[in-house]
Tab-separated table of N, CA and C in Angstrom:
chain	number	residue	atom	x	y	z
A	20	UNK	N	-24.534	-39.419	56.450
A	20	UNK	CA	-24.009	-38.163	55.986
A	20	UNK	C	-23.686	-38.277	54.496
A	21	UNK	N	-24.072	-37.278	53.741
A	21	UNK	CA	-23.877	-37.315	52.293
A	21	UNK	C	-22.431	-37.011	51.955
A	22	UNK	N	-21.955	-37.738	50.951
A	22	UNK	CA	-20.585	-37.506	50.504
A	22	UNK	C	-20.544	-36.258	49.630
A	23	UNK	N	-19.495	-35.460	49.737
A	23	UNK	CA	-19.387	-34.279	48.865
A	23	UNK	C	-19.224	-34.701	47.413
A	24	UNK	N	-19.771	-33.909	46.545
A	24	UNK	CA	-19.691	-34.173	45.115
A	24	UNK	C	-18.258	-33.979	44.640
A	25	UNK	N	-17.767	-34.849	43.760
A	25	UNK	CA	-16.414	-34.656	43.230
A	25	UNK	C	-16.331	-33.334	42.466
A	26	UNK	N	-15.186	-32.682	42.607
A	26	UNK	CA	-14.969	-31.385	41.977
A	26	UNK	C	-15.125	-31.437	40.462
A	27	UNK	N	-14.710	-32.508	39.846
A	27	UNK	CA	-14.781	-32.632	38.385
A	27	UNK	C	-16.215	-32.526	37.893
A	28	UNK	N	-17.177	-33.001	38.663
A	28	UNK	CA	-18.560	-32.955	38.204
A	28	UNK	C	-19.154	-31.552	38.305
A	29	UNK	N	-18.517	-30.650	39.051
A	29	UNK	CA	-19.013	-29.283	39.189
A	29	UNK	C	-18.483	-28.357	38.102
A	30	UNK	N	-17.466	-28.774	37.398
A	30	UNK	CA	-16.867	-27.933	36.359
A	30	UNK	C	-17.764	-27.867	35.129
A	31	UNK	N	-17.729	-26.722	34.493
A	31	UNK	CA	-18.422	-26.613	33.210
A	31	UNK	C	-17.507	-27.201	32.149
A	32	UNK	N	-18.066	-27.694	31.083
A	32	UNK	CA	-17.221	-28.294	30.045
A	32	UNK	C	-16.201	-27.292	29.527
A	33	UNK	N	-14.948	-27.723	29.471
A	33	UNK	CA	-13.862	-26.837	29.045
A	33	UNK	C	-14.008	-26.410	27.592
A	34	UNK	N	-14.520	-27.275	26.757
A	34	UNK	CA	-14.619	-26.959	25.338
A	34	UNK	C	-15.520	-25.751	25.123
A	35	UNK	N	-16.680	-25.741	25.757
A	35	UNK	CA	-17.582	-24.620	25.524
A	35	UNK	C	-17.022	-23.329	26.112
A	36	UNK	N	-16.405	-23.378	27.274
A	36	UNK	CA	-15.836	-22.173	27.865
A	36	UNK	C	-14.659	-21.671	27.036
A	37	UNK	N	-13.831	-22.595	26.572
A	37	UNK	CA	-12.687	-22.205	25.756
A	37	UNK	C	-13.156	-21.588	24.449
A	38	UNK	N	-14.109	-22.241	23.791
A	38	UNK	CA	-14.574	-21.706	22.512
A	38	UNK	C	-15.273	-20.369	22.706
A	39	UNK	N	-15.980	-20.202	23.830
A	39	UNK	CA	-16.645	-18.936	24.091
A	39	UNK	C	-15.627	-17.829	24.311
A	40	UNK	N	-14.613	-18.097	25.120
A	40	UNK	CA	-13.626	-17.053	25.396
A	40	UNK	C	-12.758	-16.773	24.179
A	41	UNK	N	-12.573	-17.758	23.323
A	41	UNK	CA	-11.783	-17.516	22.116
A	41	UNK	C	-12.605	-16.810	21.044
A	42	UNK	N	-13.892	-17.138	20.935
A	42	UNK	CA	-14.703	-16.542	19.873
A	42	UNK	C	-15.197	-15.156	20.240
A	43	UNK	N	-15.372	-14.866	21.520
A	43	UNK	CA	-15.900	-13.569	21.926
A	43	UNK	C	-15.028	-12.409	21.459
A	44	UNK	N	-13.726	-12.423	21.711
A	44	UNK	CA	-12.916	-11.305	21.216
A	44	UNK	C	-12.958	-11.202	19.693
A	45	UNK	N	-12.981	-12.338	19.012
A	45	UNK	CA	-13.016	-12.329	17.557
A	45	UNK	C	-14.299	-11.679	17.062
A	46	UNK	N	-15.415	-11.995	17.678
A	46	UNK	CA	-16.693	-11.407	17.282
A	46	UNK	C	-16.647	-9.894	17.471
A	47	UNK	N	-16.211	-9.463	18.636
A	47	UNK	CA	-16.149	-8.023	18.902
A	47	UNK	C	-15.105	-7.339	18.025
A	48	UNK	N	-14.010	-8.025	17.735
A	48	UNK	CA	-13.003	-7.467	16.821
A	48	UNK	C	-13.601	-7.272	15.430
A	49	UNK	N	-14.428	-8.233	14.989
A	49	UNK	CA	-15.080	-8.095	13.687
A	49	UNK	C	-16.012	-6.889	13.665
A	50	UNK	N	-16.788	-6.724	14.722
A	50	UNK	CA	-17.672	-5.556	14.793
A	50	UNK	C	-16.857	-4.261	14.824
A	51	UNK	N	-15.743	-4.275	15.555
A	51	UNK	CA	-14.877	-3.095	15.620
A	51	UNK	C	-14.311	-2.778	14.239
A	52	UNK	N	-13.888	-3.795	13.515
A	52	UNK	CA	-13.343	-3.599	12.171
A	52	UNK	C	-14.416	-3.044	11.233
A	53	UNK	N	-15.632	-3.561	11.328
A	53	UNK	CA	-16.728	-3.066	10.492
A	53	UNK	C	-17.024	-1.605	10.822
A	54	UNK	N	-17.020	-1.267	12.108
A	54	UNK	CA	-17.252	0.125	12.512
A	54	UNK	C	-16.159	1.030	11.946
A	55	UNK	N	-14.934	0.559	11.968
A	55	UNK	CA	-13.819	1.335	11.425
A	55	UNK	C	-13.975	1.532	9.918
A	56	UNK	N	-14.342	0.475	9.221
A	56	UNK	CA	-14.521	0.553	7.764
A	56	UNK	C	-15.642	1.528	7.414
A	57	UNK	N	-16.766	1.453	8.142
A	57	UNK	CA	-17.868	2.372	7.835
A	57	UNK	C	-17.479	3.814	8.149
A	58	UNK	N	-16.631	4.011	9.153
A	58	UNK	CA	-16.132	5.357	9.444
A	58	UNK	C	-15.271	5.886	8.313
A	59	UNK	N	-14.413	5.028	7.767
A	59	UNK	CA	-13.571	5.422	6.634
A	59	UNK	C	-14.422	5.680	5.389
A	60	UNK	N	-15.455	4.864	5.204
A	60	UNK	CA	-16.359	5.043	4.073
A	60	UNK	C	-17.075	6.393	4.189
A	61	UNK	N	-17.513	6.735	5.384
A	61	UNK	CA	-18.177	8.017	5.615
A	61	UNK	C	-17.221	9.185	5.361
A	62	UNK	N	-15.994	9.076	5.849
A	62	UNK	CA	-15.012	10.145	5.619
A	62	UNK	C	-14.742	10.347	4.130
A	63	UNK	N	-14.651	9.249	3.389
A	63	UNK	CA	-14.436	9.352	1.943
A	63	UNK	C	-15.636	10.018	1.269
A	64	UNK	N	-16.839	9.669	1.709
A	64	UNK	CA	-18.045	10.274	1.136
A	64	UNK	C	-18.096	11.766	1.447
A	65	UNK	N	-17.741	12.140	2.664
A	65	UNK	CA	-17.727	13.561	3.036
A	65	UNK	C	-16.727	14.341	2.191
A	66	UNK	N	-15.621	13.686	1.835
A	66	UNK	CA	-14.588	14.329	1.016
A	66	UNK	C	-14.938	14.294	-0.471
A	67	UNK	N	-16.027	13.610	-0.819
A	67	UNK	CA	-16.415	13.503	-2.222
A	67	UNK	C	-15.583	12.506	-2.999
A	68	UNK	N	-14.839	11.662	-2.300
A	68	UNK	CA	-14.012	10.640	-2.950
A	68	UNK	C	-14.845	9.360	-3.068
A	69	UNK	N	-15.684	9.323	-4.093
A	69	UNK	CA	-16.631	8.220	-4.232
A	69	UNK	C	-15.956	6.921	-4.644
A	70	UNK	N	-14.824	7.003	-5.321
A	70	UNK	CA	-14.089	5.778	-5.650
A	70	UNK	C	-13.602	5.101	-4.371
A	71	UNK	N	-13.033	5.892	-3.462
A	71	UNK	CA	-12.566	5.340	-2.190
A	71	UNK	C	-13.744	4.862	-1.342
A	72	UNK	N	-14.839	5.609	-1.372
A	72	UNK	CA	-16.032	5.186	-0.628
A	72	UNK	C	-16.516	3.828	-1.130
A	73	UNK	N	-16.442	3.612	-2.443
A	73	UNK	CA	-16.851	2.319	-3.012
A	73	UNK	C	-15.918	1.197	-2.571
A	74	UNK	N	-14.626	1.481	-2.500
A	74	UNK	CA	-13.661	0.479	-2.027
A	74	UNK	C	-14.006	0.078	-0.595
A	75	UNK	N	-14.255	1.083	0.251
A	75	UNK	CA	-14.619	0.788	1.641
A	75	UNK	C	-15.976	0.089	1.715
A	76	UNK	N	-16.885	0.440	0.828
A	76	UNK	CA	-18.185	-0.232	0.789
A	76	UNK	C	-18.042	-1.707	0.472
A	77	UNK	N	-17.143	-2.029	-0.437
A	77	UNK	CA	-16.888	-3.432	-0.774
A	77	UNK	C	-16.278	-4.163	0.420
A	78	UNK	N	-15.332	-3.516	1.090
A	78	UNK	CA	-14.725	-4.117	2.288
A	78	UNK	C	-15.781	-4.350	3.364
A	79	UNK	N	-16.672	-3.389	3.511
A	79	UNK	CA	-17.766	-3.480	4.485
A	79	UNK	C	-18.629	-4.705	4.198
A	80	UNK	N	-19.041	-4.872	2.949
A	80	UNK	CA	-19.868	-6.025	2.571
A	80	UNK	C	-19.139	-7.341	2.817
A	81	UNK	N	-17.864	-7.390	2.460
A	81	UNK	CA	-17.081	-8.612	2.662
A	81	UNK	C	-16.954	-8.947	4.142
A	82	UNK	N	-16.713	-7.936	4.960
A	82	UNK	CA	-16.534	-8.164	6.400
A	82	UNK	C	-17.845	-8.598	7.051
A	83	UNK	N	-18.963	-8.005	6.621
A	83	UNK	CA	-20.271	-8.404	7.157
A	83	UNK	C	-20.561	-9.854	6.785
A	84	UNK	N	-20.239	-10.235	5.563
A	84	UNK	CA	-20.459	-11.625	5.151
A	84	UNK	C	-19.589	-12.570	5.970
A	85	UNK	N	-18.349	-12.195	6.214
A	85	UNK	CA	-17.463	-13.007	7.048
A	85	UNK	C	-18.033	-13.136	8.453
A	86	UNK	N	-18.514	-12.043	8.998
A	86	UNK	CA	-19.113	-12.065	10.333
A	86	UNK	C	-20.339	-12.969	10.352
A	87	UNK	N	-21.153	-12.875	9.323
A	87	UNK	CA	-22.362	-13.696	9.230
A	87	UNK	C	-22.001	-15.185	9.251
A	88	UNK	N	-20.919	-15.545	8.602
A	88	UNK	CA	-20.508	-16.946	8.533
A	88	UNK	C	-19.860	-17.428	9.822
A	89	UNK	N	-19.218	-16.528	10.561
A	89	UNK	CA	-18.434	-16.964	11.721
A	89	UNK	C	-19.082	-16.678	13.063
A	90	UNK	N	-20.026	-15.740	13.112
A	90	UNK	CA	-20.592	-15.384	14.415
A	90	UNK	C	-21.399	-16.541	14.972
A	91	UNK	N	-21.094	-16.864	16.197
A	91	UNK	CA	-21.826	-17.915	16.886
A	91	UNK	C	-22.926	-17.268	17.702
A	92	UNK	N	-23.914	-18.039	18.000
A	92	UNK	CA	-25.027	-17.523	18.786
A	92	UNK	C	-24.774	-17.722	20.275
A	93	UNK	N	-23.521	-17.679	20.665
A	93	UNK	CA	-23.158	-17.828	22.074
A	93	UNK	C	-23.632	-16.594	22.836
A	94	UNK	N	-24.140	-16.803	24.040
A	94	UNK	CA	-24.588	-15.645	24.820
A	94	UNK	C	-23.402	-14.773	25.220
A	95	UNK	N	-23.624	-13.480	25.225
A	95	UNK	CA	-22.584	-12.531	25.607
A	95	UNK	C	-22.846	-12.050	27.026
A	96	UNK	N	-21.774	-11.755	27.741
A	96	UNK	CA	-21.973	-11.167	29.066
A	96	UNK	C	-22.403	-9.711	28.884
A	97	UNK	N	-22.769	-9.066	29.973
A	97	UNK	CA	-23.315	-7.705	29.893
A	97	UNK	C	-22.343	-6.720	29.251
A	98	UNK	N	-21.076	-6.800	29.616
A	98	UNK	CA	-20.084	-5.869	29.069
A	98	UNK	C	-19.917	-6.077	27.564
A	99	UNK	N	-19.833	-7.326	27.135
A	99	UNK	CA	-19.667	-7.623	25.711
A	99	UNK	C	-20.917	-7.230	24.934
A	100	UNK	N	-22.084	-7.482	25.516
A	100	UNK	CA	-23.339	-7.116	24.858
A	100	UNK	C	-23.428	-5.589	24.698
A	101	UNK	N	-23.018	-4.845	25.721
A	101	UNK	CA	-23.033	-3.380	25.642
A	101	UNK	C	-22.061	-2.888	24.573
A	102	UNK	N	-20.891	-3.514	24.500
A	102	UNK	CA	-19.905	-3.124	23.493
A	102	UNK	C	-20.433	-3.419	22.089
A	103	UNK	N	-21.040	-4.590	21.915
A	103	UNK	CA	-21.600	-4.960	20.613
A	103	UNK	C	-22.703	-3.972	20.218
A	104	UNK	N	-23.545	-3.606	21.170
A	104	UNK	CA	-24.621	-2.651	20.910
A	104	UNK	C	-24.054	-1.306	20.450
A	105	UNK	N	-23.059	-0.804	21.177
A	105	UNK	CA	-22.443	0.479	20.819
A	105	UNK	C	-21.826	0.431	19.420
A	106	UNK	N	-21.167	-0.682	19.107
A	106	UNK	CA	-20.560	-0.824	17.783
A	106	UNK	C	-21.625	-0.874	16.692
A	107	UNK	N	-22.714	-1.604	16.947
A	107	UNK	CA	-23.797	-1.680	15.960
A	107	UNK	C	-24.425	-0.308	15.724
A	108	UNK	N	-24.618	0.453	16.787
A	108	UNK	CA	-25.176	1.800	16.640
A	108	UNK	C	-24.245	2.657	15.784
A	109	UNK	N	-22.947	2.594	16.051
A	109	UNK	CA	-21.981	3.380	15.276
A	109	UNK	C	-21.975	2.944	13.813
A	110	UNK	N	-22.018	1.636	13.577
A	110	UNK	CA	-22.041	1.114	12.206
A	110	UNK	C	-23.271	1.632	11.467
A	111	UNK	N	-24.431	1.535	12.099
A	111	UNK	CA	-25.669	1.968	11.453
A	111	UNK	C	-25.696	3.479	11.227
A	112	UNK	N	-25.174	4.245	12.172
A	112	UNK	CA	-25.109	5.702	11.994
A	112	UNK	C	-24.187	6.071	10.835
A	113	UNK	N	-23.010	5.437	10.773
A	113	UNK	CA	-22.073	5.704	9.672
A	113	UNK	C	-22.704	5.351	8.331
A	114	UNK	N	-23.360	4.198	8.283
A	114	UNK	CA	-23.983	3.733	7.052
A	114	UNK	C	-25.094	4.689	6.614
A	115	UNK	N	-25.939	5.097	7.554
A	115	UNK	CA	-27.045	6.001	7.221
A	115	UNK	C	-26.527	7.354	6.736
A	116	UNK	N	-25.511	7.874	7.394
A	116	UNK	CA	-24.964	9.175	6.994
A	116	UNK	C	-24.301	9.090	5.614
A	117	UNK	N	-23.634	7.971	5.349
A	117	UNK	CA	-23.023	7.770	4.028
A	117	UNK	C	-24.101	7.715	2.954
A	118	UNK	N	-25.182	7.014	3.234
A	118	UNK	CA	-26.290	6.931	2.266
A	118	UNK	C	-26.901	8.314	2.021
A	119	UNK	N	-27.044	9.091	3.099
A	119	UNK	CA	-27.587	10.445	2.947
A	119	UNK	C	-26.709	11.292	2.027
A	120	UNK	N	-25.409	11.090	2.083
A	120	UNK	CA	-24.495	11.820	1.199
A	120	UNK	C	-24.521	11.259	-0.223
A	121	UNK	N	-24.745	9.961	-0.353
A	121	UNK	CA	-24.690	9.313	-1.666
A	121	UNK	C	-25.949	9.548	-2.495
A	122	UNK	N	-27.097	9.668	-1.858
A	122	UNK	CA	-28.359	9.778	-2.603
A	122	UNK	C	-28.370	10.969	-3.566
A	123	UNK	N	-27.974	12.167	-3.147
A	123	UNK	CA	-27.943	13.274	-4.125
A	123	UNK	C	-26.957	13.020	-5.270
A	124	UNK	N	-25.846	12.386	-4.970
A	124	UNK	CA	-24.866	12.082	-6.018
A	124	UNK	C	-25.433	11.078	-7.013
A	125	UNK	N	-26.163	10.090	-6.512
A	125	UNK	CA	-26.785	9.105	-7.399
A	125	UNK	C	-27.857	9.760	-8.271
A	126	UNK	N	-28.613	10.690	-7.696
A	126	UNK	CA	-29.629	11.406	-8.476
A	126	UNK	C	-28.962	12.227	-9.581
A	127	UNK	N	-27.866	12.897	-9.253
A	127	UNK	CA	-27.134	13.690	-10.241
A	127	UNK	C	-26.597	12.795	-11.353
A	128	UNK	N	-26.068	11.648	-10.986
A	128	UNK	CA	-25.567	10.697	-11.975
A	128	UNK	C	-26.700	10.212	-12.880
A	129	UNK	N	-27.860	9.956	-12.294
A	129	UNK	CA	-29.022	9.543	-13.083
A	129	UNK	C	-29.431	10.602	-14.092
A	130	UNK	N	-29.393	11.871	-13.673
A	130	UNK	CA	-29.711	12.973	-14.587
A	130	UNK	C	-28.710	13.034	-15.737
A	131	UNK	N	-27.430	12.885	-15.426
A	131	UNK	CA	-26.403	12.915	-16.472
A	131	UNK	C	-26.588	11.773	-17.465
A	132	UNK	N	-26.894	10.602	-16.962
A	132	UNK	CA	-27.124	9.461	-17.856
A	132	UNK	C	-28.355	9.688	-18.726
A	133	UNK	N	-29.385	10.297	-18.141
A	133	UNK	CA	-30.592	10.614	-18.911
A	133	UNK	C	-30.299	11.592	-20.036
A	134	UNK	N	-29.498	12.607	-19.752
A	134	UNK	CA	-29.113	13.587	-20.782
A	134	UNK	C	-28.326	12.916	-21.898
A	135	UNK	N	-27.396	12.063	-21.515
A	135	UNK	CA	-26.596	11.358	-22.530
A	135	UNK	C	-27.493	10.517	-23.425
A	136	UNK	N	-28.458	9.849	-22.838
A	136	UNK	CA	-29.364	8.996	-23.614
A	136	UNK	C	-30.185	9.849	-24.581
A	137	UNK	N	-30.670	11.003	-24.105
A	137	UNK	CA	-31.446	11.893	-24.986
A	137	UNK	C	-30.576	12.419	-26.126
A	138	UNK	N	-29.330	12.767	-25.829
A	138	UNK	CA	-28.421	13.247	-26.875
A	138	UNK	C	-28.164	12.162	-27.909
A	139	UNK	N	-27.960	10.947	-27.444
A	139	UNK	CA	-27.726	9.839	-28.376
A	139	UNK	C	-28.953	9.603	-29.254
A	140	UNK	N	-30.128	9.717	-28.658
A	140	UNK	CA	-31.362	9.529	-29.420
A	140	UNK	C	-31.496	10.607	-30.495
A	141	UNK	N	-31.225	11.856	-30.120
A	141	UNK	CA	-31.293	12.953	-31.095
A	141	UNK	C	-30.264	12.775	-32.208
A	142	UNK	N	-29.055	12.438	-31.828
A	142	UNK	CA	-28.002	12.260	-32.830
A	142	UNK	C	-28.330	11.118	-33.784
A	143	UNK	N	-28.849	10.035	-33.265
A	143	UNK	CA	-29.179	8.912	-34.148
A	143	UNK	C	-30.391	9.244	-35.016
A	144	UNK	N	-31.305	10.092	-34.523
A	144	UNK	CA	-32.469	10.496	-35.318
A	144	UNK	C	-32.044	11.316	-36.533
A	145	UNK	N	-30.962	12.060	-36.403
A	145	UNK	CA	-30.462	12.878	-37.510
A	145	UNK	C	-29.359	12.177	-38.296
A	146	UNK	N	-29.148	10.913	-38.018
A	146	UNK	CA	-28.221	10.119	-38.802
A	146	UNK	C	-26.761	10.290	-38.459
A	147	UNK	N	-26.461	10.889	-37.328
A	147	UNK	CA	-25.060	11.075	-36.939
A	147	UNK	C	-24.525	9.781	-36.340
A	148	UNK	N	-23.350	9.384	-36.792
A	148	UNK	CA	-22.690	8.222	-36.211
A	148	UNK	C	-21.361	8.678	-35.640
A	149	UNK	N	-21.090	8.259	-34.438
A	149	UNK	CA	-19.829	8.634	-33.791
A	149	UNK	C	-18.670	7.994	-34.532
A	150	UNK	N	-17.570	8.729	-34.675
A	150	UNK	CA	-16.392	8.151	-35.351
A	150	UNK	C	-15.835	6.985	-34.535
A	151	UNK	N	-15.352	6.000	-35.258
A	151	UNK	CA	-14.752	4.850	-34.581
A	151	UNK	C	-13.357	5.213	-34.129
A	152	UNK	N	-13.004	4.711	-32.975
A	152	UNK	CA	-11.671	5.018	-32.428
A	152	UNK	C	-10.673	3.981	-32.818
């Protein structure tokens, strides 16, 4: 008759399970934070507050870089994978909508800069020098 296997040999290594359960919430928290930041960035863009949108854009880039450095390639269970997917979709939608709002503003800024350059060229052609401050 075969002897039963000792219970200790049936256990999965505690280190990997502990690190997985500790890192999983952190990973999802990072995605949640990024989704929140992109939502705030979108709200600022909708309000025309481009300075605030830029602040949130910088936070977004910093948080993505942090996530890139810390995210482990540990497999996620179905619930966590679904949550990560939903967060990624929200992040990408917020980002795309913000870009859609920013593109016309960037074009307008480009036109203004072009006009300024033409004015400076005309003024310098006629010998005008701006007064020193």
